[in-house]
RNA sequence: GCCCGGGUGGCGGAAUUGGCAGACGCUCAGGACUUAAAAUCCUGUGGACCGAAAGGACCGUGCGGGUUCGAUUCCCGCCCCGGGCACCA
């Protein structure tokens, strides 16, 4: 059957591209500017590909193909984030090893992706479950383990440098460890090895801690804060409870300021940056010390409104605050203890759902340091131990929560902020007895800062507190350290062993990868013991520990060997995806996680800057993926990257320079696609019925990439018809090429040059839908032409290639073979043609049509020479019959000519 | 409650720097081809008004106001939708 037939051509070209490695990247071709375009790492689920996947993947593929044609060295890889719960749970159910299931899924996913004609360099494929990959995940973990954060320099430094600082006895680096109760004057060399390890453990970016964690019984593991939504697990929606457990943590809080600051230079959407800022939650304020009346103790509170200090009429401690038992009076003790028990029994969920104020009076008073007033100290669970100091000064006049509490427990409310007086406006009443006034304004009833606007009042009172030694400026963050261990089998094992003295040491690099033990039964144990506890032989080892605290596993009886137990937890799924974009650059390197020269070219931010670009081109140039990773992957990954940067292992400080979130594709009924609604579209079916090129084109034609939009089968047919129409403009009813060698008429050549410019500009700004519209428009014009020249045909398919690569390749091959035989040895591909240049002169028409308005309303059109001056244009406008009619003989009092745009006459 | 997006025909959307609102596609209607249908091609398709017709005049980008010769675009106030955060002091 003649005509455009995708099923007959697509497989053929996919195979050709694969065999000839048409899209392989030469990483060392550093003479060219680089462009790194990345898709978010897919989890190869058993469900296979969803129509949402090709949306982002087609967008990046268009960019990749376009940039190659523009002379860039393009990195466009794909791989698998393959560790994780679904495969493990399925494997348990099916009594198979998860690796088998994972490999099957990967094969299916790869096949599906290849059926869409993406120009990935498949030789760079990575798989997080491959020991050749996770060796380096473990290696990076050890870099975190071997790094401490220097607050002064705001930078991660090698732990060996901390040891040097300790050895020097530098007073700025006091040896601290609460467990050991070390004295001020302690010298590093006086500590034994165990003590030294315990001290260092308190500084490492990867550390173990006994903390209240999110335990999810349903998943049999703990979860990070970011993985818990409304008290339930993000995966599977199982209930999550607070439970103290010893777990591995990553000190992401140390990087809070850098993670916020780094956002400014990124080309990300405002909403995404805002989500990260909110999650990190920076608050500027002050810490203030309150004396406890009748004792020598002080309570430190954190406030963002130090200007309201004069309005603090009581104080609240979190129920878990360590000072509560000590300060509670004997007659209140029973009540306070009962309250503490009750509060402890409440889950996070209950707390979130029920925000009614509860609490008890401790019987004790504090002294407000600014006015010496005695204020009662209460205990209430509306103050959280995990934020600030776990204690607040309550200012009910200017804080809604405090107001609610004060009203309920009949505590006094004193106004210390009023509305700003503005000369013209009437003074509006603020009645803090009726309602808290939480806005900024002007300090009142506050001797030190009377009459000052809020911002100034904050600054002044903070300075005064610092001067008097009763407070200081303080910045707090909401973000908590990242809980990094999981009680599951299918993840990276920690390259860590536990010694009998209760300390941990790392494995030496030469011990990596630490492979997962083969287990018959890798089900969760039903307790907090991870499945790896079942691998007794693997767990119990003998090691030799070197001076730098790294261990090598040795046979028992080796001189110097000591007993050790391996860490039983595994890493969370996020570990592998934190750095995959680096591994793609050098995926088979066995000696380094990436070759430094390769890293510098592809990610470095100084030497290979794109010419004439104001933007710093370091990192991945374009990253496309779903918004669901806003505070998970994207935060974790930035954190790891900054640590690697600090340690000199990568040369740019942000991994993803420009990031775009593709919008969700809804079902044809504008509802979320779901099996239960029966509105799920399977890409395989679309490819079968219309071909990959139509699927690709339609997904781009639906609307702006970032927007949520519904699927439309009629719309797919629309772009399919478009491809057929292009085909028919080039081939006759017997598929004989009908293009001619004679030059094309000028009107069409002009339209073509405009199209070249339009499509290029639109791709640059990711406006793929308008580029397709322009191609359609051009093709409509072409269809009316008596013939199509070879030059026009080649240019058109070159422009279409990023969108419809199989189509373009087929047409190109037919044009080629009609003219000369293709040598078998050379790889011929339309993708090797450079992007066409447009001739600026061809964009300018000799005459232009300009609308003429009278009093702002469109009344006529004039045709004038392009570039005509104002006088010419106005004369033409005034001479126009329609315009004359509306002027009704009146002389315009104002004549406006916007060059080449329009004329407006005002009468 | 707070923060960030957004609101344009029957539908998806376009209008890039304040300058012809509705490009392009879908849908629908009419026509050509055909014994017929499909496919294909052509014409029309924001609303309402006057006119037999050619044509003419009006309204229109969530709502109300403002700036401007001119506003989908800028400013103020409000309504609605989507997303995020939420006792974080």
Coordinates of N, CA and C in Angstrom, one line a residue, chain A residues 130 177 188 218 349 416 444 454-455 540 542 680 707 753 787 885:
Chain A
X130 N 23.1 -2.7 39.5 CA 24.4 -3.3 39.0 C 25.5 -3.0 40.0
X177 N 31.7 16.0 72.5 CA 31.0 14.8 72.5 C 30.3 14.6 73.8
X188 N 43.6 15.7 71.9 CA 43.2 14.7 70.9 C 44.0 13.4 71.2
X218 N 3.5 -1.2 57.5 CA 3.0 -1.7 56.2 C 4.1 -2.0 55.2
X349 N -0.2 12.3 63.4 CA -1.5 12.5 62.6 C -2.6 13.1 63.5
X416 N 1.6 45.1 71.7 CA 2.8 45.8 71.6 C 3.1 46.2 70.1
X444 N 4.5 49.5 69.9 CA 3.9 50.3 70.9 C 4.1 49.7 72.3
X454 N 8.2 47.6 62.3 CA 8.6 46.3 62.8 C 10.0 45.9 62.4
X455 N 10.4 46.1 61.1 CA 11.7 45.7 60.7 C 12.8 46.4 61.5
X540 N 28.7 -11.5 59.9 CA 29.8 -11.6 60.9 C 31.1 -11.8 60.2
X542 N 35.6 -10.7 60.1 CA 36.8 -10.2 60.8 C 37.4 -9.1 60.0
X680 N -7.1 4.9 30.8 CA -5.7 4.8 30.6 C -5.3 4.6 29.1
X707 N 2.2 22.3 31.0 CA 0.8 22.4 31.4 C 0.1 21.0 31.6
X753 N 12.1 30.1 4.9 CA 13.1 30.7 5.7 C 12.4 31.2 7.0
X787 N 4.7 22.5 -7.6 CA 5.7 21.5 -7.4 C 6.5 21.8 -6.1
X885 N -14.0 57.3 5.7 CA -15.4 57.2 6.1 C -15.5 57.4 7.6

